[in-house]
């Protein structure tokens, strides 16, 4: 069972609430002798950190990670790696508005319905703050992948749609993703998004987004048929990220409109290796990696914390109006990019280890 | 670990290849004293059975299920329910074409890459025939849900798009789904699909589809935050079905284009109960059910078995052409409808049992 | 969760009741390309089969195993191996005595208390008949171990005590175990046990026993610290066998009376390899194998099916007397020897696969 | 998979090494609304704390636990409870002796064989210090059991043998366990053990012990047949404690010498409830609790850290002598008493939650 754990052989368990003393995770299953330092993890946490542009929440956190176990003399030992990030900016404020009212579209109501209690401060456990633990675990997964597969493995992501505005894929440039606050691979779309998000932010509204994450350099053979499918685990991984409502592999929903002929990724031999002429499969067939790029896309809904009052109910069963004041992300999809990358890294690390246990000799 | 199992407390393990003596599953975790007979299962298997119209494969199987354990005097005992379906139509034929060549877009290549061996007869383990076991397990899940939650629980599905042609959702009529070979809820779309599929079939081609499955009568509170999310398990469940490339909950990818205002499902009180004005959430918020309909959509790619020759490679590394002759499904999405329903039932049964273990007293 | 499954990467799920149509198991996680036939499994089932001497139950079963999946052209494919054994000797008889009364010392009462129903015919699910499935799974595990580690791996067991009468360990002779109906390694103890069991049988009584199972040729490094310990999994495996009440590794309970000096297994180098001067550890230190013989001992209580009337209660809460007539094992410990061997093989196969997933590169 | 986790629905994951900055655990699956404070946990940690008598290691630790998540306004919320204990007494010393040599009987060698690296400082991950995390998790389990089952649940333990010297069970007095440094229930045995351990301590030697832990007030029906057996999980739990080499339930190994008549725990009705005349079963039949006391016994070997030089080998394959100087426990069995209690509490909490998921309606 895994209410708060993810993965099988490479497995992490996260803990912590938005406004508790700290958050963190325990990463279990890391093989020994992998170089690992706090700096290796911090670099990825810094990418996700809020407050780096006017388009993300202004919560100020240094998100400094501490390694509490599992590393000795600079390398992993095979024992669990415990990571902790102290919460710093638990701004003292009046939660009266949120404490007793359920924000429509938010987990407020369902937590209450399930548990009869919730830590309402900053969203408690359902805060996107939990995703910092995922990014930390993902950093360990990246080290594992590099250690075993070498430097050819690259895992990266991009924002490909905000609201109604998609990028132009013909202009895709990975370098561009590092040069704007959106991880946008299409420089010409950036100003459009800036304008759009400025309007959203001023209106106290929010908007959704679509993210694409890609892993290159993954060998064929990872995954398993039927219920240990690589794509099923990726679907679960991405859908477990806050606010995600859809997941696609490769051609995804567009595959429904394709003919068998156009969907088939034809194969040829090149230098004694199998190569493909296209990648509608997104690098996965029958639940097992093909050796092509693993391509995963997911949709993030607009955050439910908005200024416009919405009809709702209170914990004591009264009809109320709710509007969320104060800092929030106008588009949580932006910060979901490093989170999606991290989950992709974690799933691949897990399946890499599983593969060794599956094929025996 | 679960290479061939699905679920946690309600857990089934499937086994069997397309052309072996039988296929089946072991359903573990069924509570005691639930009425269960072979007829209760057979009725759902009959819905999935191939050869019922010209639009599905002409393989002839009675798909008769036998209960081998776990039922005593007409009710479950709490011990594992073993179900077996004997394979009947293992048509003796020459597999030469497929035995040594990888069909593009098929699991042929990845099985080979992973295991160095594959049962090529009829697709072996990667045959859609495995989904009969899922439908059988789903039948047990339906009995469990009805036993615990009562007759208000309804789980049903529909095909909502074939190729480029979607239904008109304004004409949605559940009764219609039982009156055409497509589980199409929009009678006016049926002739369009018939024409389309006849053309596909004659061309020896294939096409994709989109399926929607819905559960009504599910109480609020099922699921768990973070990694035991109901929607993450549904995403995994649907993505594990053969040929599925995308999964959505509620508004799904369309949520990316929504504003926070329009995406919020506002709440009111009605007869002392919380009700919602809309269901963009698809019945799940923060990984936990809201009490609304659970709405899941998934995309099925066109089957890779097509008549048109495609470039490919052989097991001994030569470039070849492959074309698949003989019976096949022009649109595997059709028969995916009962499979999606079954997976939805199984996930809900599992989460219903988990919920009892989560909330204690 | 695993109510009816055992193992993680090498994992089997058993199903079936004593008097249902069949019993069986699904063995998941078997790597590909391992030679496997029904004969490979049958040979071990034949060892466990009842009715081979006057000292075991006279139930007549051929216990013929069928492989229903997972093997193609004589080797495993990596997909689940489904094994089935049809029940033949479901002697039609009056279960009135047992149906409504709980045998003291038997699972009758606890099944009832838990489930409110039980299949009383022949013990239903709690019958030792379930152990045939374990022996079948163990046969697959033996093939896996031989395939990966080579022919030096030997897993065997012996009965070392019946009632108050232990063997003399100084006379231990593995060959002897094949020459008497008790798997007794000490030929001189055999006549003592025969006399003892004849008396027990005539009195309609029963007696307990102690079994020792040993694996040779297992490399150092299998297992994991803390909760994936090899010895913890062995303890669970043996305690899960019907009627087992105690498990020991190496010196076991006797270790409590040892000093640190005498308990320490001193190490030396021999031909460049670490060797030990003794094996109080039973081949496991800190949950990880040392490379020495893995030595496990377990105690089996006397079967609760006895002729002498005992005070008990009925399903409707009345005080009654119970006495069990008809065939039964006077000492279930005898047939527990091949079961213990099988469980040892399964745990080792599982840990061998896990080890590959743990150490990475 | 669970290399560092224990349990299914009530599940804890421990992390940390003896000489790292901290140790701790994440307790997942705690139902909501259970009162829980640091003091509730500290009281049990204090029982286990070293340095409370001359018979345990003189390491000085306050073992102060911090709750980092999962508790809000004094009660659990259903989210993971993260517990941390900072290491204080990481005495700076020269580990040269141990760093390169394997102590016979210690996990030094097997960790090295498996991982090729080990944190040699104070035993690293294999230090008994890890058991503090178990005691902390056990404290949460106790609160859960009390919350659900009420105050009649009592879980306690005693030391019943040190070296060759057992207690006299006829003098068993639970109150006595709180009045001596051994948790000895037989006051007259205390001076014998004091003398014995003083001698052991002066000789720089060590000795083994046997512990018995008992749970009262547990209802019938917890557990599951076959592989989710309550006794199998208890065996695994106890065997996972450092230095444990044997586990028994109820009559345990002594059951081997019993006849069916004497082993049977006869049943009667008393005030409309089933009662038993004896408890050879140790409260478990067929893997399911009977409603009687759950009785578990386990043997702890002498610690391998002794002053007398022993033959061993070094990490670079040389033959060496090893002797362990400095503080250590002459009888680790003493501090295993609260650990055994904690593991018993955790297994019962887990099975209590599982039971709710098993029986449905």
mmCIF file of C-alpha atoms in Angstrom, chain A residues 1-6 8-9 12-14 102-107 109-111 113-115 125-127 130 133-134 161-164 203-210 220-229 231-233 235-237 239-270 274-277 280-291 297-304 306-314 317-320 343 350-351 354-355 357-359, chain B residues 1-6 8-9 12-14 102-107 109-111 113-115 125-127 130 133-134 161-164 203-210 220-229 231-233 235-237 239-270 274-277 280-291 297-304 306-314 317-320 343 350-351 354-355 357-359:
data_model
loop_
_atom_site.group_PDB
_atom_site.id
_atom_site.type_symbol
_atom_site.label_atom_id
_atom_site.label_comp_id
_atom_site.label_asym_id
_atom_site.label_seq_id
_atom_site.Cartn_x
_atom_site.Cartn_y
_atom_site.Cartn_z
ATOM 1 C CA UNK A 1 0.000 0.000 0.000
ATOM 2 C CA UNK A 2 1.216 3.438 -0.697
ATOM 3 C CA UNK A 3 -0.808 6.356 0.484
ATOM 4 C CA UNK A 4 2.261 8.551 0.601
ATOM 5 C CA UNK A 5 4.874 6.500 -1.212
ATOM 6 C CA UNK A 6 5.671 6.204 -4.886
ATOM 7 C CA UNK A 8 8.587 -0.033 -6.053
ATOM 8 C CA UNK A 9 12.337 -0.682 -6.061
ATOM 9 C CA UNK A 12 10.116 7.526 -2.041
ATOM 10 C CA UNK A 13 7.763 8.466 0.780
ATOM 11 C CA UNK A 14 6.895 12.118 1.292
ATOM 12 C CA UNK A 102 -14.435 24.882 1.077
ATOM 13 C CA UNK A 103 -12.853 26.460 -2.002
ATOM 14 C CA UNK A 104 -14.696 25.119 -5.088
ATOM 15 C CA UNK A 105 -12.365 23.015 -7.185
ATOM 16 C CA UNK A 106 -10.014 22.495 -4.257
ATOM 17 C CA UNK A 107 -9.305 19.439 -2.117
ATOM 18 C CA UNK A 109 -14.046 19.564 0.711
ATOM 19 C CA UNK A 110 -12.877 16.047 -0.059
ATOM 20 C CA UNK A 111 -10.284 16.013 2.718
ATOM 21 C CA UNK A 113 -15.427 14.472 3.739
ATOM 22 C CA UNK A 114 -12.856 11.744 4.138
ATOM 23 C CA UNK A 115 -11.075 12.572 7.362
ATOM 24 C CA UNK A 125 -0.990 18.327 2.958
ATOM 25 C CA UNK A 126 -2.691 19.169 -0.343
ATOM 26 C CA UNK A 127 -0.491 22.211 -0.864
ATOM 27 C CA UNK A 130 4.601 18.744 -1.267
ATOM 28 C CA UNK A 133 9.827 16.610 -1.985
ATOM 29 C CA UNK A 134 9.186 15.082 -5.386
ATOM 30 C CA UNK A 161 0.260 25.606 -23.622
ATOM 31 C CA UNK A 162 -1.117 28.236 -21.270
ATOM 32 C CA UNK A 163 -4.844 28.782 -21.388
ATOM 33 C CA UNK A 164 -5.920 28.675 -25.020
ATOM 34 C CA UNK A 203 -8.008 39.872 -12.392
ATOM 35 C CA UNK A 204 -7.160 37.631 -9.446
ATOM 36 C CA UNK A 205 -8.011 34.760 -11.737
ATOM 37 C CA UNK A 206 -6.009 31.715 -12.816
ATOM 38 C CA UNK A 207 -5.441 29.582 -15.879
ATOM 39 C CA UNK A 208 -4.495 26.053 -16.832
ATOM 40 C CA UNK A 209 -1.566 24.720 -18.810
ATOM 41 C CA UNK A 210 -0.095 21.736 -20.620
ATOM 42 C CA UNK A 220 14.684 -0.509 -24.854
ATOM 43 C CA UNK A 221 13.235 -3.066 -22.461
ATOM 44 C CA UNK A 222 12.208 -1.048 -19.398
ATOM 45 C CA UNK A 223 8.684 -1.736 -18.213
ATOM 46 C CA UNK A 224 6.572 -4.819 -18.070
ATOM 47 C CA UNK A 225 3.501 -6.143 -19.779
ATOM 48 C CA UNK A 226 0.011 -5.769 -18.381
ATOM 49 C CA UNK A 227 0.084 -4.149 -14.901
ATOM 50 C CA UNK A 228 3.683 -3.097 -14.481
ATOM 51 C CA UNK A 229 3.575 -1.090 -17.683
ATOM 52 C CA UNK A 231 3.214 4.032 -19.378
ATOM 53 C CA UNK A 232 0.708 3.026 -16.680
ATOM 54 C CA UNK A 233 3.218 4.028 -14.017
ATOM 55 C CA UNK A 235 0.180 7.993 -16.018
ATOM 56 C CA UNK A 236 -0.139 7.372 -12.305
ATOM 57 C CA UNK A 237 2.925 9.508 -11.589
ATOM 58 C CA UNK A 239 -1.889 12.251 -12.405
ATOM 59 C CA UNK A 240 -0.661 12.270 -8.810
ATOM 60 C CA UNK A 241 0.728 15.790 -9.256
ATOM 61 C CA UNK A 242 -1.555 18.453 -7.839
ATOM 62 C CA UNK A 243 -4.163 19.781 -10.280
ATOM 63 C CA UNK A 244 -3.358 17.385 -13.130
ATOM 64 C CA UNK A 245 -6.462 16.215 -15.024
ATOM 65 C CA UNK A 246 -5.055 14.390 -18.044
ATOM 66 C CA UNK A 247 -2.011 12.435 -19.195
ATOM 67 C CA UNK A 248 -0.848 11.385 -22.646
ATOM 68 C CA UNK A 249 1.977 9.250 -23.995
ATOM 69 C CA UNK A 250 3.328 10.037 -27.466
ATOM 70 C CA UNK A 251 0.509 10.869 -29.855
ATOM 71 C CA UNK A 252 -1.922 10.553 -26.945
ATOM 72 C CA UNK A 253 -5.523 11.548 -27.636
ATOM 73 C CA UNK A 254 -4.564 12.470 -31.172
ATOM 74 C CA UNK A 255 -3.918 8.765 -31.806
ATOM 75 C CA UNK A 256 -7.664 8.208 -31.748
ATOM 76 C CA UNK A 257 -7.922 10.064 -35.037
ATOM 77 C CA UNK A 258 -5.044 8.302 -36.747
ATOM 78 C CA UNK A 259 -5.187 5.387 -39.140
ATOM 79 C CA UNK A 260 -3.148 2.280 -38.452
ATOM 80 C CA UNK A 261 -0.844 3.201 -41.278
ATOM 81 C CA UNK A 262 -0.020 6.676 -40.023
ATOM 82 C CA UNK A 263 0.259 5.633 -36.384
ATOM 83 C CA UNK A 264 2.749 2.850 -37.063
ATOM 84 C CA UNK A 265 6.301 3.903 -36.288
ATOM 85 C CA UNK A 266 8.216 2.137 -39.038
ATOM 86 C CA UNK A 267 11.532 0.521 -38.178
ATOM 87 C CA UNK A 268 14.849 0.312 -39.971
ATOM 88 C CA UNK A 269 18.345 -0.885 -39.165
ATOM 89 C CA UNK A 270 21.053 1.740 -38.766
ATOM 90 C CA UNK A 274 16.935 -0.658 -34.687
ATOM 91 C CA UNK A 275 15.781 2.891 -35.420
ATOM 92 C CA UNK A 276 12.309 4.302 -35.906
ATOM 93 C CA UNK A 277 11.021 6.729 -38.517
ATOM 94 C CA UNK A 280 3.793 8.235 -32.207
ATOM 95 C CA UNK A 281 4.300 5.627 -29.502
ATOM 96 C CA UNK A 282 6.118 8.124 -27.294
ATOM 97 C CA UNK A 283 8.833 5.562 -26.756
ATOM 98 C CA UNK A 284 6.597 2.886 -25.239
ATOM 99 C CA UNK A 285 4.918 -0.142 -26.848
ATOM 100 C CA UNK A 286 3.091 -2.796 -24.868
ATOM 101 C CA UNK A 287 4.181 -1.088 -21.668
ATOM 102 C CA UNK A 288 7.872 -1.484 -22.493
ATOM 103 C CA UNK A 289 10.347 1.175 -23.674
ATOM 104 C CA UNK A 290 11.386 1.079 -27.323
ATOM 105 C CA UNK A 291 14.672 2.948 -26.968
ATOM 106 C CA UNK A 297 2.253 15.241 -21.679
ATOM 107 C CA UNK A 298 -0.078 16.323 -18.909
ATOM 108 C CA UNK A 299 -2.735 18.960 -18.378
ATOM 109 C CA UNK A 300 -2.923 21.141 -15.288
ATOM 110 C CA UNK A 301 -6.180 22.800 -14.374
ATOM 111 C CA UNK A 302 -6.315 26.438 -13.212
ATOM 112 C CA UNK A 303 -5.667 26.818 -9.513
ATOM 113 C CA UNK A 304 -8.840 27.004 -7.491
ATOM 114 C CA UNK A 306 -9.108 32.883 -7.109
ATOM 115 C CA UNK A 307 -10.272 36.335 -6.099
ATOM 116 C CA UNK A 308 -13.708 36.197 -7.740
ATOM 117 C CA UNK A 309 -16.270 35.034 -5.171
ATOM 118 C CA UNK A 310 -17.708 31.588 -5.834
ATOM 119 C CA UNK A 311 -20.693 29.834 -4.284
ATOM 120 C CA UNK A 312 -19.694 27.202 -1.816
ATOM 121 C CA UNK A 313 -20.589 25.646 1.523
ATOM 122 C CA UNK A 314 -19.033 25.727 4.965
ATOM 123 C CA UNK A 317 -23.288 22.947 6.151
ATOM 124 C CA UNK A 318 -24.167 26.548 5.347
ATOM 125 C CA UNK A 319 -24.129 28.146 1.896
ATOM 126 C CA UNK A 320 -21.367 30.724 1.651
ATOM 127 C CA UNK A 343 8.379 12.193 -11.600
ATOM 128 C CA UNK A 350 12.375 2.513 -10.585
ATOM 129 C CA UNK A 351 11.898 0.634 -13.840
ATOM 130 C CA UNK A 354 12.984 -3.498 -11.714
ATOM 131 C CA UNK A 355 14.312 -4.550 -15.089
ATOM 132 C CA UNK A 357 15.134 -8.069 -11.168
ATOM 133 C CA UNK A 358 12.948 -9.187 -14.056
ATOM 134 C CA UNK A 359 15.307 -10.587 -16.593
ATOM 135 C CA UNK B 1 5.422 -5.519 -6.941
ATOM 136 C CA UNK B 2 2.798 -6.218 -9.491
ATOM 137 C CA UNK B 3 3.839 -7.169 -12.955
ATOM 138 C CA UNK B 4 0.578 -9.003 -13.512
ATOM 139 C CA UNK B 5 -1.556 -7.890 -10.594
ATOM 140 C CA UNK B 6 -3.730 -4.845 -10.164
ATOM 141 C CA UNK B 8 -4.237 -3.360 -3.356
ATOM 142 C CA UNK B 9 -7.003 -4.634 -1.088
ATOM 143 C CA UNK B 12 -6.541 -9.384 -9.175
ATOM 144 C CA UNK B 13 -3.746 -11.231 -10.922
ATOM 145 C CA UNK B 14 -4.205 -12.267 -14.537
ATOM 146 C CA UNK B 102 8.050 -7.080 -35.575
ATOM 147 C CA UNK B 103 4.801 -5.338 -36.437
ATOM 148 C CA UNK B 104 5.399 -1.552 -36.245
ATOM 149 C CA UNK B 105 3.352 -0.049 -33.426
ATOM 150 C CA UNK B 106 2.989 -3.433 -31.742
ATOM 151 C CA UNK B 107 4.554 -4.857 -28.590
ATOM 152 C CA UNK B 109 9.590 -5.590 -30.689
ATOM 153 C CA UNK B 110 9.647 -4.486 -27.066
ATOM 154 C CA UNK B 111 8.827 -7.958 -25.721
ATOM 155 C CA UNK B 113 14.006 -6.505 -26.624
ATOM 156 C CA UNK B 114 13.171 -7.161 -23.012
ATOM 157 C CA UNK B 115 12.854 -10.927 -22.775
ATOM 158 C CA UNK B 125 0.545 -12.274 -23.543
ATOM 159 C CA UNK B 126 0.118 -8.899 -25.242
ATOM 160 C CA UNK B 127 -3.065 -10.027 -26.986
ATOM 161 C CA UNK B 130 -6.022 -10.745 -21.606
ATOM 162 C CA UNK B 133 -9.748 -11.583 -17.385
ATOM 163 C CA UNK B 134 -10.181 -7.928 -16.490
ATOM 164 C CA UNK B 161 -15.224 9.116 -30.894
ATOM 165 C CA UNK B 162 -14.050 6.890 -33.746
ATOM 166 C CA UNK B 163 -11.286 8.293 -35.900
ATOM 167 C CA UNK B 164 -12.023 11.973 -36.477
ATOM 168 C CA UNK B 203 -8.884 -1.261 -46.723
ATOM 169 C CA UNK B 204 -7.401 -3.651 -44.184
ATOM 170 C CA UNK B 205 -6.670 -0.569 -42.125
ATOM 171 C CA UNK B 206 -7.606 0.373 -38.588
ATOM 172 C CA UNK B 207 -8.633 3.413 -36.591
ATOM 173 C CA UNK B 208 -8.487 4.771 -33.073
ATOM 174 C CA UNK B 209 -11.238 5.752 -30.680
ATOM 175 C CA UNK B 210 -12.106 7.533 -27.449
ATOM 176 C CA UNK B 220 -17.458 11.173 -1.203
ATOM 177 C CA UNK B 221 -14.217 10.227 0.546
ATOM 178 C CA UNK B 222 -12.775 7.389 -1.547
ATOM 179 C CA UNK B 223 -9.157 7.852 -2.468
ATOM 180 C CA UNK B 224 -6.202 9.297 -0.658
ATOM 181 C CA UNK B 225 -3.988 12.328 -0.957
ATOM 182 C CA UNK B 226 -0.698 12.313 -2.811
ATOM 183 C CA UNK B 227 0.186 8.783 -4.024
ATOM 184 C CA UNK B 228 -2.925 6.766 -3.299
ATOM 185 C CA UNK B 229 -5.037 9.175 -5.320
ATOM 186 C CA UNK B 231 -7.471 9.541 -10.137
ATOM 187 C CA UNK B 232 -3.844 8.356 -10.222
ATOM 188 C CA UNK B 233 -5.047 4.771 -9.836
ATOM 189 C CA UNK B 235 -5.018 6.733 -14.857
ATOM 190 C CA UNK B 236 -2.850 3.701 -14.246
ATOM 191 C CA UNK B 237 -5.804 1.356 -14.716
ATOM 192 C CA UNK B 239 -3.331 3.251 -19.381
ATOM 193 C CA UNK B 240 -2.708 -0.426 -18.639
ATOM 194 C CA UNK B 241 -5.379 -1.426 -21.177
ATOM 195 C CA UNK B 242 -3.902 -2.471 -24.506
ATOM 196 C CA UNK B 243 -3.411 0.368 -27.005
ATOM 197 C CA UNK B 244 -4.434 3.187 -24.657
ATOM 198 C CA UNK B 245 -2.327 6.347 -25.116
ATOM 199 C CA UNK B 246 -4.149 8.956 -23.022
ATOM 200 C CA UNK B 247 -6.379 9.303 -19.963
ATOM 201 C CA UNK B 248 -8.462 12.192 -18.695
ATOM 202 C CA UNK B 249 -10.538 12.848 -15.592
ATOM 203 C CA UNK B 250 -13.504 15.222 -15.877
ATOM 204 C CA UNK B 251 -12.608 18.212 -18.027
ATOM 205 C CA UNK B 252 -9.225 16.640 -18.691
ATOM 206 C CA UNK B 253 -7.011 18.385 -21.220
ATOM 207 C CA UNK B 254 -9.735 20.936 -21.805
ATOM 208 C CA UNK B 255 -9.121 22.168 -18.252
ATOM 209 C CA UNK B 256 -5.867 23.675 -19.442
ATOM 210 C CA UNK B 257 -7.844 26.266 -21.395
ATOM 211 C CA UNK B 258 -10.267 27.115 -18.613
ATOM 212 C CA UNK B 259 -10.115 30.028 -16.205
ATOM 213 C CA UNK B 260 -10.251 29.401 -12.488
ATOM 214 C CA UNK B 261 -13.758 30.830 -12.423
ATOM 215 C CA UNK B 262 -15.177 28.524 -15.069
ATOM 216 C CA UNK B 263 -13.361 25.440 -13.825
ATOM 217 C CA UNK B 264 -14.607 25.785 -10.245
ATOM 218 C CA UNK B 265 -17.533 23.459 -9.540
ATOM 219 C CA UNK B 266 -19.623 25.622 -7.242
ATOM 220 C CA UNK B 267 -21.319 23.980 -4.277
ATOM 221 C CA UNK B 268 -24.727 24.363 -2.691
ATOM 222 C CA UNK B 269 -26.715 22.589 -0.002
ATOM 223 C CA UNK B 270 -29.725 20.569 -1.096
ATOM 224 C CA UNK B 274 -23.640 19.097 -0.583
ATOM 225 C CA UNK B 275 -24.392 19.323 -4.308
ATOM 226 C CA UNK B 276 -22.349 20.737 -7.162
ATOM 227 C CA UNK B 277 -23.415 22.955 -10.058
ATOM 228 C CA UNK B 280 -15.326 19.716 -14.307
ATOM 229 C CA UNK B 281 -13.517 17.762 -11.613
ATOM 230 C CA UNK B 282 -14.943 14.482 -12.895
ATOM 231 C CA UNK B 283 -15.904 13.596 -9.347
ATOM 232 C CA UNK B 284 -12.404 13.757 -7.896
ATOM 233 C CA UNK B 285 -10.618 16.587 -6.058
ATOM 234 C CA UNK B 286 -7.238 16.182 -4.418
ATOM 235 C CA UNK B 287 -7.317 12.490 -5.266
ATOM 236 C CA UNK B 288 -10.527 11.915 -3.275
ATOM 237 C CA UNK B 289 -14.054 11.363 -4.589
ATOM 238 C CA UNK B 290 -16.513 14.244 -4.238
ATOM 239 C CA UNK B 291 -19.714 12.206 -4.405
ATOM 240 C CA UNK B 297 -11.989 9.194 -20.668
ATOM 241 C CA UNK B 298 -9.280 7.336 -22.548
ATOM 242 C CA UNK B 299 -7.901 7.236 -26.072
ATOM 243 C CA UNK B 300 -7.188 4.010 -27.913
ATOM 244 C CA UNK B 301 -4.777 4.032 -30.816
ATOM 245 C CA UNK B 302 -5.527 2.152 -34.051
ATOM 246 C CA UNK B 303 -4.538 -1.486 -33.883
ATOM 247 C CA UNK B 304 -1.131 -2.126 -35.390
ATOM 248 C CA UNK B 306 -2.976 -3.820 -40.735
ATOM 249 C CA UNK B 307 -2.890 -5.134 -44.275
ATOM 250 C CA UNK B 308 -0.811 -2.330 -45.794
ATOM 251 C CA UNK B 309 2.842 -3.328 -45.780
ATOM 252 C CA UNK B 310 5.025 -1.344 -43.399
ATOM 253 C CA UNK B 311 8.789 -1.144 -43.108
ATOM 254 C CA UNK B 312 10.115 -3.080 -40.183
ATOM 255 C CA UNK B 313 12.923 -5.329 -39.000
ATOM 256 C CA UNK B 314 13.189 -8.996 -38.182
ATOM 257 C CA UNK B 317 18.226 -7.741 -37.597
ATOM 258 C CA UNK B 318 17.180 -7.581 -41.236
ATOM 259 C CA UNK B 319 15.002 -4.918 -42.835
ATOM 260 C CA UNK B 320 11.660 -6.405 -43.897
ATOM 261 C CA UNK B 343 -11.227 -1.373 -14.631
ATOM 262 C CA UNK B 350 -10.300 -1.413 -4.167
ATOM 263 C CA UNK B 351 -10.671 2.131 -2.887
ATOM 264 C CA UNK B 354 -9.018 0.846 1.403
ATOM 265 C CA UNK B 355 -11.196 3.616 2.750
ATOM 266 C CA UNK B 357 -8.770 0.677 6.451
ATOM 267 C CA UNK B 358 -7.869 4.348 6.319
ATOM 268 C CA UNK B 359 -10.396 6.054 8.484
#
